[in-house]
mmCIF file of C-alpha atoms in Angstrom:
data_model
loop_
_atom_site.group_PDB
_atom_site.id
_atom_site.type_symbol
_atom_site.label_atom_id
_atom_site.label_comp_id
_atom_site.label_asym_id
_atom_site.label_seq_id
_atom_site.Cartn_x
_atom_site.Cartn_y
_atom_site.Cartn_z
ATOM 1 C CA MET A 1 -23.184 -19.199 -25.921
ATOM 2 C CA GLY A 2 -21.338 -16.634 -28.034
ATOM 3 C CA LYS A 3 -17.953 -15.306 -27.134
ATOM 4 C CA VAL A 4 -17.470 -14.101 -23.610
ATOM 5 C CA LYS A 5 -17.283 -10.346 -23.449
ATOM 6 C CA VAL A 6 -14.303 -9.087 -21.464
ATOM 7 C CA VAL A 7 -13.474 -5.600 -20.230
ATOM 8 C CA HIS A 8 -9.829 -5.084 -19.355
ATOM 9 C CA TYR A 9 -9.003 -2.476 -16.708
ATOM 10 C CA LEU A 10 -5.456 -1.053 -16.724
ATOM 11 C CA ASN A 11 -3.497 1.646 -14.960
ATOM 12 C CA GLN A 12 -1.606 4.346 -16.897
ATOM 13 C CA PHE A 13 1.519 2.219 -17.046
ATOM 14 C CA PHE A 14 0.054 -0.893 -18.658
ATOM 15 C CA ALA A 15 -2.070 1.338 -20.909
ATOM 16 C CA GLY A 16 1.191 2.680 -22.353
ATOM 17 C CA ILE A 17 0.459 6.279 -21.382
ATOM 18 C CA GLY A 18 3.383 6.760 -19.058
ATOM 19 C CA GLY A 19 4.865 6.033 -15.649
ATOM 20 C CA GLU A 20 4.627 7.909 -12.409
ATOM 21 C CA GLU A 21 4.409 11.313 -14.090
ATOM 22 C CA LYS A 22 1.130 10.208 -15.648
ATOM 23 C CA ALA A 23 -0.383 8.620 -12.513
ATOM 24 C CA ASP A 24 -2.935 11.439 -12.403
ATOM 25 C CA THR A 25 -4.460 10.217 -15.708
ATOM 26 C CA LEU A 26 -8.236 10.600 -15.591
ATOM 27 C CA PRO A 27 -10.558 7.591 -16.065
ATOM 28 C CA HIS A 28 -11.177 6.994 -19.744
ATOM 29 C CA ILE A 29 -11.940 4.361 -22.379
ATOM 30 C CA ALA A 30 -8.889 3.550 -24.469
ATOM 31 C CA GLU A 31 -9.358 4.315 -28.162
ATOM 32 C CA SER A 32 -7.256 1.360 -29.248
ATOM 33 C CA GLN A 33 -6.131 -1.756 -27.372
ATOM 34 C CA PRO A 34 -2.748 -1.362 -25.693
ATOM 35 C CA PRO A 35 -0.214 -4.185 -26.305
ATOM 36 C CA ILE A 36 -0.986 -6.035 -23.083
ATOM 37 C CA SER A 37 -4.656 -6.257 -23.997
ATOM 38 C CA GLN A 38 -3.770 -7.398 -27.469
ATOM 39 C CA GLN A 39 -1.608 -10.165 -26.023
ATOM 40 C CA LEU A 40 -4.398 -11.200 -23.706
ATOM 41 C CA GLN A 41 -6.856 -11.130 -26.633
ATOM 42 C CA LYS A 42 -4.696 -13.608 -28.530
ATOM 43 C CA LEU A 43 -4.606 -15.968 -25.598
ATOM 44 C CA ILE A 44 -8.394 -15.997 -25.105
ATOM 45 C CA GLU A 45 -9.545 -15.548 -28.697
ATOM 46 C CA GLU A 46 -11.223 -18.899 -29.001
ATOM 47 C CA ASP A 47 -13.664 -18.232 -26.237
ATOM 48 C CA ALA A 48 -13.615 -14.563 -25.453
ATOM 49 C CA GLU A 49 -13.229 -11.082 -26.823
ATOM 50 C CA ILE A 50 -11.975 -7.937 -25.188
ATOM 51 C CA VAL A 51 -14.771 -5.495 -25.953
ATOM 52 C CA GLY A 52 -13.295 -2.531 -24.110
ATOM 53 C CA VAL A 53 -10.264 -1.240 -22.246
ATOM 54 C CA VAL A 54 -10.824 1.158 -19.354
ATOM 55 C CA VAL A 55 -7.867 3.118 -18.061
ATOM 56 C CA CYS A 56 -7.282 5.184 -14.956
ATOM 57 C CA GLY A 57 -4.109 6.615 -13.368
ATOM 58 C CA ASP A 58 -3.070 4.978 -10.101
ATOM 59 C CA SER A 59 -2.735 8.189 -8.110
ATOM 60 C CA TYR A 60 -5.956 9.583 -9.469
ATOM 61 C CA PHE A 61 -7.768 6.435 -8.484
ATOM 62 C CA ASN A 62 -6.406 6.192 -4.981
ATOM 63 C CA GLU A 63 -6.831 9.870 -4.243
ATOM 64 C CA ASN A 64 -10.398 10.054 -5.575
ATOM 65 C CA LEU A 65 -11.606 6.603 -4.582
ATOM 66 C CA GLU A 66 -15.406 7.127 -4.608
ATOM 67 C CA GLU A 67 -15.537 9.352 -7.685
ATOM 68 C CA ALA A 68 -13.008 7.344 -9.684
ATOM 69 C CA LYS A 69 -14.718 4.092 -8.785
ATOM 70 C CA ALA A 70 -18.089 5.407 -9.945
ATOM 71 C CA LYS A 71 -16.710 6.761 -13.245
ATOM 72 C CA VAL A 72 -14.693 3.706 -14.066
ATOM 73 C CA LEU A 73 -17.595 1.462 -13.232
ATOM 74 C CA GLU A 74 -19.924 3.422 -15.510
ATOM 75 C CA MET A 75 -17.401 3.036 -18.340
ATOM 76 C CA ILE A 76 -17.061 -0.706 -17.673
ATOM 77 C CA LYS A 77 -20.834 -1.188 -17.587
ATOM 78 C CA SER A 78 -21.215 0.675 -20.905
ATOM 79 C CA PHE A 79 -19.710 -2.392 -22.578
ATOM 80 C CA ASN A 80 -22.122 -4.777 -20.857
ATOM 81 C CA PRO A 81 -19.307 -7.299 -20.224
ATOM 82 C CA ASP A 82 -19.533 -10.863 -18.910
ATOM 83 C CA ILE A 83 -16.263 -10.464 -17.067
ATOM 84 C CA LEU A 84 -13.881 -7.824 -15.844
ATOM 85 C CA ILE A 85 -10.185 -8.505 -15.605
ATOM 86 C CA ALA A 86 -8.045 -6.614 -13.019
ATOM 87 C CA GLY A 87 -10.710 -4.682 -11.208
ATOM 88 C CA PRO A 88 -10.603 -5.746 -7.573
ATOM 89 C CA ALA A 89 -12.221 -2.582 -6.251
ATOM 90 C CA PHE A 90 -15.428 -2.933 -8.155
ATOM 91 C CA ASN A 91 -18.086 -4.947 -6.484
ATOM 92 C CA ALA A 92 -20.760 -4.479 -9.069
ATOM 93 C CA GLY A 93 -22.295 -7.773 -9.874
ATOM 94 C CA ILE A 94 -19.844 -8.341 -12.679
ATOM 95 C CA LYS A 95 -17.564 -11.355 -12.331
ATOM 96 C CA ALA A 96 -14.157 -9.885 -11.768
ATOM 97 C CA PHE A 97 -10.682 -10.953 -10.920
ATOM 98 C CA SER A 98 -7.196 -9.608 -10.831
ATOM 99 C CA ALA A 99 -3.520 -10.478 -10.878
ATOM 100 C CA MET A 100 -1.120 -9.100 -8.287
ATOM 101 C CA TYR A 101 2.267 -9.657 -6.631
ATOM 102 C CA GLU A 102 1.782 -11.332 -3.242
ATOM 103 C CA GLU A 103 3.115 -8.362 -1.260
ATOM 104 C CA ASN A 104 0.797 -5.897 -2.996
ATOM 105 C CA PRO A 105 -1.408 -4.496 -0.208
ATOM 106 C CA GLY A 106 -4.316 -5.006 -2.573
ATOM 107 C CA VAL A 107 -4.044 -8.751 -2.058
ATOM 108 C CA ASP A 108 -4.989 -8.520 1.592
ATOM 109 C CA VAL A 109 -7.613 -5.918 0.959
ATOM 110 C CA PHE A 110 -9.427 -7.712 -1.800
ATOM 111 C CA LYS A 111 -8.642 -11.451 -1.761
ATOM 112 C CA LYS A 112 -11.845 -12.276 0.100
ATOM 113 C CA GLU A 113 -13.981 -10.642 -2.556
ATOM 114 C CA VAL A 114 -12.263 -11.481 -5.833
ATOM 115 C CA TYR A 115 -10.003 -14.142 -7.230
ATOM 116 C CA ILE A 116 -6.449 -12.879 -7.488
ATOM 117 C CA ILE A 117 -3.818 -14.667 -9.602
ATOM 118 C CA PRO A 118 -0.227 -14.364 -8.233
ATOM 119 C CA THR A 119 2.367 -12.662 -10.414
ATOM 120 C CA ALA A 120 5.996 -11.690 -10.017
ATOM 121 C CA ASP A 121 6.728 -8.171 -8.796
ATOM 122 C CA SER A 122 7.452 -6.620 -12.180
ATOM 123 C CA ALA A 123 5.779 -5.703 -15.428
ATOM 124 C CA ALA A 124 7.610 -8.556 -17.161
ATOM 125 C CA GLY A 125 6.147 -10.897 -14.549
ATOM 126 C CA MET A 126 2.723 -9.600 -15.334
ATOM 127 C CA ARG A 127 3.149 -10.517 -18.958
ATOM 128 C CA LYS A 128 4.265 -14.013 -17.980
ATOM 129 C CA ALA A 129 1.110 -14.354 -15.921
ATOM 130 C CA LEU A 130 -1.101 -13.650 -18.876
ATOM 131 C CA PRO A 131 -1.675 -17.258 -19.939
ATOM 132 C CA ALA A 132 -2.862 -18.106 -16.396
ATOM 133 C CA VAL A 133 -5.020 -14.994 -16.415
ATOM 134 C CA ALA A 134 -6.528 -15.952 -19.777
ATOM 135 C CA LYS A 135 -7.257 -19.491 -18.699
ATOM 136 C CA PHE A 136 -8.873 -18.376 -15.497
ATOM 137 C CA ALA A 137 -10.945 -15.694 -17.275
ATOM 138 C CA THR A 138 -12.396 -18.172 -19.699
ATOM 139 C CA LYS A 139 -13.225 -20.618 -16.945
ATOM 140 C CA LEU A 140 -14.879 -18.058 -14.712
ATOM 141 C CA ALA A 141 -16.920 -16.484 -17.478
ATOM 142 C CA LYS A 142 -18.176 -19.826 -18.761
ATOM 143 C CA GLY A 143 -19.360 -20.636 -15.293
ATOM 144 C CA GLU A 144 -17.125 -23.666 -14.939
ATOM 145 C CA GLU A 145 -16.434 -24.819 -11.409
ATOM 146 C CA ILE A 146 -13.502 -22.989 -9.850
ATOM 147 C CA LEU A 147 -11.401 -25.547 -7.989
ATOM 148 C CA SER A 148 -9.228 -25.009 -4.934
ATOM 149 C CA PRO A 149 -6.606 -22.258 -4.786
ATOM 150 C CA GLN A 150 -3.854 -24.853 -5.353
ATOM 151 C CA GLU A 151 -5.567 -26.423 -8.359
ATOM 152 C CA ASP A 152 -6.595 -23.215 -10.117
ATOM 153 C CA GLY A 153 -3.724 -21.058 -8.915
ATOM 154 C CA TYR A 154 -5.158 -18.091 -7.074
ATOM 155 C CA PHE A 155 -4.700 -16.601 -3.634
ATOM 156 C CA ALA A 156 -6.726 -18.467 -1.021
ATOM 157 C CA ARG A 157 -9.804 -16.414 -0.129
ATOM 158 C CA GLY A 158 -10.606 -17.997 3.164
ATOM 159 C CA VAL A 159 -13.701 -19.685 1.813
ATOM 160 C CA ARG A 160 -14.547 -23.145 3.111
ATOM 161 C CA VAL A 161 -16.161 -25.584 0.679
ATOM 162 C CA ASN A 162 -17.876 -28.893 1.551
ATOM 163 C CA ALA A 163 -16.359 -31.900 -0.187
ATOM 164 C CA PHE A 164 -16.509 -35.682 -0.015
ATOM 165 C CA VAL A 165 -13.273 -37.512 0.595
ATOM 166 C CA ASP A 166 -12.425 -41.188 1.025
ATOM 167 C CA GLU A 167 -11.092 -41.130 4.545
ATOM 168 C CA ARG A 168 -13.003 -39.853 7.543
ATOM 169 C CA GLY A 169 -11.683 -36.893 9.590
ATOM 170 C CA SER A 170 -10.289 -38.892 12.500
ATOM 171 C CA MET A 171 -8.196 -40.991 10.137
ATOM 172 C CA ARG A 172 -6.893 -37.963 8.275
ATOM 173 C CA ALA A 173 -6.115 -36.186 11.564
ATOM 174 C CA VAL A 174 -4.148 -39.198 12.930
ATOM 175 C CA LYS A 175 -2.218 -39.506 9.682
ATOM 176 C CA MET A 176 -1.260 -35.837 9.888
ATOM 177 C CA LEU A 177 -0.215 -36.240 13.459
ATOM 178 C CA VAL A 178 1.963 -39.225 12.658
ATOM 179 C CA LYS A 179 3.647 -37.230 9.850
ATOM 180 C CA LYS A 180 4.189 -34.319 12.213
ATOM 181 C CA LEU A 181 5.734 -36.597 14.829
ATOM 182 C CA LYS A 182 8.062 -38.047 12.204
ATOM 183 C CA GLY A 183 9.040 -34.533 11.205
ATOM 184 C CA GLU A 184 7.588 -34.999 7.723
ATOM 185 C CA GLU A 185 5.745 -32.379 5.638
ATOM 186 C CA PHE A 186 2.018 -32.387 6.028
ATOM 187 C CA GLU A 187 -0.738 -30.114 4.835
ATOM 188 C CA THR A 188 -3.309 -28.882 7.283
ATOM 189 C CA GLU A 189 -6.918 -28.800 6.177
ATOM 190 C CA TYR A 190 -7.618 -25.713 8.208
ATOM 191 C CA PRO A 191 -4.773 -23.200 8.175
ATOM 192 C CA MET A 192 -5.071 -20.660 10.975
ATOM 193 C CA PRO A 193 -5.402 -17.132 9.744
ATOM 194 C CA VAL A 194 -2.329 -15.019 10.528
ATOM 195 C CA PHE A 195 -3.243 -11.825 12.290
ATOM 196 C CA ASP A 196 -0.123 -9.870 12.829
ATOM 197 C CA ARG A 197 -1.556 -6.948 14.686
ATOM 198 C CA VAL A 198 0.173 -4.888 17.305
ATOM 199 C CA ALA A 199 -2.005 -3.293 19.974
ATOM 200 C CA PRO A 200 -1.800 0.482 20.167
ATOM 201 C CA ASN A 201 0.544 1.944 22.741
ATOM 202 C CA PRO A 202 -0.848 4.198 25.410
ATOM 203 C CA ALA A 203 -1.227 7.845 24.379
ATOM 204 C CA VAL A 204 1.502 10.393 25.018
ATOM 205 C CA LYS A 205 0.718 12.008 28.400
ATOM 206 C CA ASP A 206 2.035 15.481 27.721
ATOM 207 C CA ILE A 207 2.928 16.262 24.139
ATOM 208 C CA THR A 208 4.485 19.615 25.142
ATOM 209 C CA LYS A 209 7.246 17.649 26.885
ATOM 210 C CA ALA A 210 7.558 14.872 24.324
ATOM 211 C CA LYS A 211 10.541 14.154 22.105
ATOM 212 C CA ILE A 212 9.082 13.483 18.622
ATOM 213 C CA ALA A 213 10.944 11.715 15.823
ATOM 214 C CA LEU A 214 10.140 11.858 12.099
ATOM 215 C CA VAL A 215 10.198 8.691 10.008
ATOM 216 C CA THR A 216 9.171 8.485 6.344
ATOM 217 C CA SER A 217 8.721 5.915 3.605
ATOM 218 C CA GLY A 218 8.495 8.826 1.165
ATOM 219 C CA GLY A 219 12.203 8.704 0.336
ATOM 220 C CA ILE A 220 13.256 12.179 1.576
ATOM 221 C CA VAL A 221 17.097 12.289 1.655
ATOM 222 C CA PRO A 222 19.809 14.907 1.705
ATOM 223 C CA LYS A 223 20.418 16.387 -1.748
ATOM 224 C CA HIS A 224 22.050 13.903 -4.153
ATOM 225 C CA ASN A 225 21.019 10.910 -2.002
ATOM 226 C CA PRO A 226 24.459 10.322 -0.386
ATOM 227 C CA ASP A 227 23.777 6.693 0.588
ATOM 228 C CA HIS A 228 22.144 5.838 -2.745
ATOM 229 C CA ILE A 229 18.865 4.534 -1.331
ATOM 230 C CA GLU A 230 17.183 2.800 -4.264
ATOM 231 C CA SER A 231 14.186 4.400 -5.947
ATOM 232 C CA SER A 232 12.266 1.146 -5.567
ATOM 233 C CA SER A 233 12.707 -2.158 -3.667
ATOM 234 C CA ALA A 234 14.972 -0.379 -1.180
ATOM 235 C CA SER A 235 17.628 -2.536 0.517
ATOM 236 C CA LYS A 236 18.500 0.121 3.109
ATOM 237 C CA TYR A 237 17.271 3.106 5.113
ATOM 238 C CA GLY A 238 19.029 6.328 6.051
ATOM 239 C CA ARG A 239 19.430 8.285 9.247
ATOM 240 C CA TYR A 240 20.082 11.963 8.757
ATOM 241 C CA ASP A 241 20.705 14.931 11.033
ATOM 242 C CA ILE A 242 18.141 17.714 10.764
ATOM 243 C CA SER A 243 19.213 19.611 13.885
ATOM 244 C CA SER A 244 20.509 22.536 11.838
ATOM 245 C CA PHE A 245 17.405 22.854 9.654
ATOM 246 C CA ASP A 246 14.462 25.131 10.360
ATOM 247 C CA LYS A 247 12.859 23.851 7.188
ATOM 248 C CA LEU A 248 13.817 21.643 4.279
ATOM 249 C CA SER A 249 14.290 23.056 0.765
ATOM 250 C CA GLU A 250 15.221 21.954 -2.706
ATOM 251 C CA ALA A 251 18.736 23.226 -2.047
ATOM 252 C CA ASP A 252 19.398 20.688 0.684
ATOM 253 C CA HIS A 253 16.929 17.758 0.364
ATOM 254 C CA GLU A 254 15.090 15.767 -2.277
ATOM 255 C CA THR A 255 13.211 12.509 -2.661
ATOM 256 C CA ALA A 256 14.741 9.230 -3.812
ATOM 257 C CA HIS A 257 11.310 7.628 -4.258
ATOM 258 C CA GLY A 258 10.266 6.276 -7.610
ATOM 259 C CA GLY A 259 6.696 5.469 -8.443
ATOM 260 C CA TYR A 260 5.209 8.887 -7.871
ATOM 261 C CA ASP A 261 5.900 12.236 -9.530
ATOM 262 C CA PRO A 262 8.768 13.625 -7.452
ATOM 263 C CA THR A 263 8.407 17.261 -8.560
ATOM 264 C CA TYR A 264 6.304 18.346 -5.536
ATOM 265 C CA ALA A 265 8.580 16.674 -2.974
ATOM 266 C CA ASN A 266 11.748 17.901 -4.645
ATOM 267 C CA ASN A 267 10.534 21.503 -4.839
ATOM 268 C CA GLU A 268 9.430 21.503 -1.200
ATOM 269 C CA PRO A 269 10.534 18.431 0.807
ATOM 270 C CA ASP A 270 8.490 19.647 3.815
ATOM 271 C CA ARG A 271 5.452 18.439 1.843
ATOM 272 C CA VAL A 272 6.590 14.892 2.747
ATOM 273 C CA LEU A 273 8.663 15.453 5.908
ATOM 274 C CA PRO A 274 7.172 18.407 7.834
ATOM 275 C CA VAL A 275 10.346 19.731 9.464
ATOM 276 C CA ASP A 276 9.266 23.367 9.086
ATOM 277 C CA VAL A 277 5.997 22.974 11.027
ATOM 278 C CA LEU A 278 7.544 20.801 13.753
ATOM 279 C CA ARG A 279 10.358 23.301 14.269
ATOM 280 C CA ASP A 280 7.735 26.075 14.713
ATOM 281 C CA LEU A 281 5.815 23.924 17.193
ATOM 282 C CA GLU A 282 9.014 23.186 19.070
ATOM 283 C CA LYS A 283 9.827 26.922 19.345
ATOM 284 C CA GLU A 284 6.283 27.648 20.497
ATOM 285 C CA GLY A 285 6.558 24.963 23.192
ATOM 286 C CA LYS A 286 3.736 22.886 21.667
ATOM 287 C CA ILE A 287 6.044 19.864 21.522
ATOM 288 C CA GLY A 288 9.084 19.152 23.746
ATOM 289 C CA GLU A 289 11.665 18.535 21.109
ATOM 290 C CA LEU A 290 12.128 17.358 17.501
ATOM 291 C CA PHE A 291 14.587 14.457 17.584
ATOM 292 C CA LYS A 292 17.813 15.428 15.829
ATOM 293 C CA TYR A 293 17.720 12.585 13.298
ATOM 294 C CA PHE A 294 15.041 11.424 10.927
ATOM 295 C CA TYR A 295 14.868 7.919 9.440
ATOM 296 C CA THR A 296 13.935 7.390 5.844
ATOM 297 C CA THR A 297 13.500 4.790 3.161
ATOM 298 C CA VAL A 298 11.640 4.356 -0.107
ATOM 299 C CA GLY A 299 8.367 2.471 0.346
ATOM 300 C CA ASN A 300 8.015 1.730 -3.377
ATOM 301 C CA GLY A 301 7.964 -2.031 -3.887
ATOM 302 C CA THR A 302 10.170 -2.524 -0.818
ATOM 303 C CA SER A 303 9.669 -5.947 0.652
ATOM 304 C CA VAL A 304 7.849 -6.426 3.949
ATOM 305 C CA ALA A 305 10.888 -8.274 5.294
ATOM 306 C CA ASN A 306 13.185 -5.352 4.591
ATOM 307 C CA SER A 307 10.823 -2.698 5.990
ATOM 308 C CA LYS A 308 10.381 -4.812 9.091
ATOM 309 C CA GLN A 309 14.061 -5.140 9.623
ATOM 310 C CA PHE A 310 14.752 -1.416 9.033
ATOM 311 C CA ALA A 311 12.203 -0.408 11.633
ATOM 312 C CA GLN A 312 13.347 -3.015 14.168
ATOM 313 C CA GLU A 313 16.878 -1.587 13.903
ATOM 314 C CA PHE A 314 16.078 2.103 14.147
ATOM 315 C CA SER A 315 13.367 1.657 16.788
ATOM 316 C CA LYS A 316 16.143 0.505 19.160
ATOM 317 C CA GLU A 317 17.952 3.771 18.500
ATOM 318 C CA LEU A 318 14.762 5.712 19.070
ATOM 319 C CA LEU A 319 14.312 3.957 22.418
ATOM 320 C CA GLU A 320 17.966 4.523 23.434
ATOM 321 C CA ASN A 321 17.483 8.208 22.673
ATOM 322 C CA LYS A 322 14.282 8.345 24.728
ATOM 323 C CA VAL A 323 12.022 9.301 21.832
ATOM 324 C CA ASP A 324 8.437 9.478 23.102
ATOM 325 C CA ALA A 325 6.520 9.302 19.861
ATOM 326 C CA VAL A 326 6.931 8.970 16.113
ATOM 327 C CA ILE A 327 5.246 10.684 13.173
ATOM 328 C CA LEU A 328 5.578 8.436 10.142
ATOM 329 C CA THR A 329 4.701 9.926 6.777
ATOM 330 C CA SER A 330 4.012 7.919 3.625
ATOM 331 C CA THR A 331 3.553 8.915 0.028
ATOM 332 C CA MET B 1 7.591 -0.023 9.564
ATOM 333 C CA VAL B 2 4.707 1.507 11.512
ATOM 334 C CA LYS B 3 3.926 -1.846 13.172
ATOM 335 C CA GLU B 4 7.542 -2.478 14.213
ATOM 336 C CA ILE B 5 7.775 1.001 15.772
ATOM 337 C CA GLU B 6 4.565 0.296 17.662
ATOM 338 C CA ARG B 7 5.883 -3.147 18.673
ATOM 339 C CA ALA B 8 8.992 -1.501 20.118
ATOM 340 C CA GLY B 9 6.708 0.355 22.506
ATOM 341 C CA ILE B 10 6.723 3.781 20.886
ATOM 342 C CA PRO B 11 3.346 5.397 20.072
ATOM 343 C CA VAL B 12 3.279 6.201 16.352
ATOM 344 C CA VAL B 13 0.905 8.093 14.108
ATOM 345 C CA HIS B 14 0.766 7.247 10.399
ATOM 346 C CA MET B 15 0.124 10.146 8.043
ATOM 347 C CA CYS B 16 -0.764 8.869 4.623
ATOM 348 C CA THR B 17 -3.112 9.389 1.675
ATOM 349 C CA VAL B 18 -4.171 5.832 0.894
ATOM 350 C CA VAL B 19 -5.880 4.911 4.143
ATOM 351 C CA PRO B 20 -6.798 1.329 3.095
ATOM 352 C CA ILE B 21 -3.101 0.522 2.809
ATOM 353 C CA SER B 22 -2.409 1.988 6.222
ATOM 354 C CA LEU B 23 -5.153 -0.155 7.703
ATOM 355 C CA THR B 24 -3.738 -3.221 5.986
ATOM 356 C CA VAL B 25 -0.166 -2.630 7.232
ATOM 357 C CA GLY B 26 -1.601 -2.335 10.758
ATOM 358 C CA ALA B 27 -1.232 1.303 11.778
ATOM 359 C CA ASN B 28 -3.272 2.126 14.857
ATOM 360 C CA ARG B 29 -3.404 5.925 14.650
ATOM 361 C CA ILE B 30 -4.022 7.139 11.126
ATOM 362 C CA ILE B 31 -4.243 10.698 9.747
ATOM 363 C CA PRO B 32 -5.507 10.876 6.119
ATOM 364 C CA THR B 33 -3.434 13.339 4.069
ATOM 365 C CA ILE B 34 -3.708 15.347 0.870
ATOM 366 C CA ALA B 35 -2.274 13.432 -2.067
ATOM 367 C CA ILE B 36 0.278 10.709 -2.809
ATOM 368 C CA PRO B 37 3.073 12.952 -4.225
ATOM 369 C CA HIS B 38 2.455 15.675 -1.629
ATOM 370 C CA PRO B 39 0.847 14.199 1.488
ATOM 371 C CA LEU B 40 1.526 17.281 3.640
ATOM 372 C CA GLY B 41 1.113 20.055 1.112
ATOM 373 C CA ASN B 42 -0.842 21.375 -1.808
ATOM 374 C CA PRO B 43 1.143 23.047 -4.546
ATOM 375 C CA ALA B 44 -2.057 24.811 -5.716
ATOM 376 C CA LEU B 45 -1.991 27.014 -2.617
ATOM 377 C CA ASP B 46 0.375 29.909 -1.946
ATOM 378 C CA ALA B 47 3.282 29.190 0.419
ATOM 379 C CA ALA B 48 1.684 30.646 3.578
ATOM 380 C CA GLU B 49 -1.654 28.854 3.051
ATOM 381 C CA GLU B 50 0.162 25.639 2.268
ATOM 382 C CA LYS B 51 2.189 25.825 5.497
ATOM 383 C CA GLN B 52 -1.016 26.483 7.410
ATOM 384 C CA LEU B 53 -2.510 23.357 5.862
ATOM 385 C CA ARG B 54 0.508 21.317 6.860
ATOM 386 C CA ARG B 55 0.414 22.718 10.360
ATOM 387 C CA LYS B 56 -3.228 21.694 10.762
ATOM 388 C CA LEU B 57 -2.393 18.166 9.677
ATOM 389 C CA VAL B 58 0.606 17.887 12.038
ATOM 390 C CA GLU B 59 -1.441 19.295 14.918
ATOM 391 C CA LYS B 60 -4.037 16.612 14.145
ATOM 392 C CA ALA B 61 -1.272 13.990 14.322
ATOM 393 C CA LEU B 62 -0.113 15.269 17.675
ATOM 394 C CA LYS B 63 -3.684 15.211 18.932
ATOM 395 C CA ALA B 64 -3.919 11.599 17.745
ATOM 396 C CA LEU B 65 -0.764 10.736 19.728
ATOM 397 C CA GLU B 66 -2.405 12.230 22.834
ATOM 398 C CA THR B 67 -5.586 10.203 22.250
ATOM 399 C CA GLU B 68 -6.031 6.734 23.817
ATOM 400 C CA VAL B 69 -7.209 4.222 21.193
ATOM 401 C CA GLU B 70 -8.345 0.666 21.584
ATOM 402 C CA ASP B 71 -8.054 -0.382 17.967
ATOM 403 C CA GLN B 72 -7.139 0.955 14.554
ATOM 404 C CA THR B 73 -8.473 4.509 14.396
ATOM 405 C CA VAL B 74 -8.697 6.884 11.457
ATOM 406 C CA PHE B 75 -8.791 10.447 12.660
ATOM 407 C CA GLU B 76 -11.173 12.142 10.225
ATOM 408 C CA ASP B 77 -11.979 15.871 10.439
#
């Protein structure tokens, strides 16, 4: 066969167009290959050729899922590729795979449908992952057998494959048990899926009597971010008094959040943390009370472990203060 | 965060634009919002209309808190 035809899909950042302020970039075909595609091309040049680069802004894509998906897909198909790299959302009969950091929510959403190669949580990490991406692309496109997640280095998809082994099941099971009893490392052949789901709490009986608290991962903080909450990968959260505010404004609050264009939130912080409306509802008796503090952090790249710990801590305070319900806003 | 608040026993409604992420992180009551940089607003509207839009969304969130759910529920229009 001739060279494998590859289409590379990139967001605005990797396409070199810009960061968060360009996240509304419309889907388009790049006129020339951005550096990351050129690097990938070098790595796969023996077997494959990047025939097109399709670009779309992250915000545009997520906010216009159906439309963006259709447009991007049409552009990808126009190249008639054998393989698509980095397009987890497109289930279109084209072999596709992607590379993501393990805490990227996309991993859980898409790992069953596409192969995903793990990367570090930074753009530099993505570049380091390129050789693995290139190797995998070539293999997949040529129709070579994809081995286990450990052997070929992708996130397990939960697919079971029949295989012949030397020892029968009972023997393997006993050996594992012996290792376990000795306290040694052993590897299960059937890892249990982890479902960390929390059942919904009962509904609020009478919202007109309820004390409601506001929480956000959208990074709203008092002007000048007094506690220096980081713009990404936050290591802390803040608790701030809003009892004297009928609404938020650019004079008194702003967002600390990186990763999205902060103009709209900075000009009118109520667009992320709706203090104005809740204050009105409180005055009209539609809710009992707006809790005097709000809790905030930056959700951008912040680890699951940190977010979990923040919420465990402040939930105790919410309970102590007899808060009946929480509105959590995310950007 | 939404899951830990729920785990603490407090009913919580998640207002966010990218619903698939909300489903993945395990929110049980979900209100889809306007856009990532302005979930509860729309800078294209004038101030009064925009506040009205925000009020509608918040009222929807309160309604969700008053609604018994068995499982993850996205409150569409």
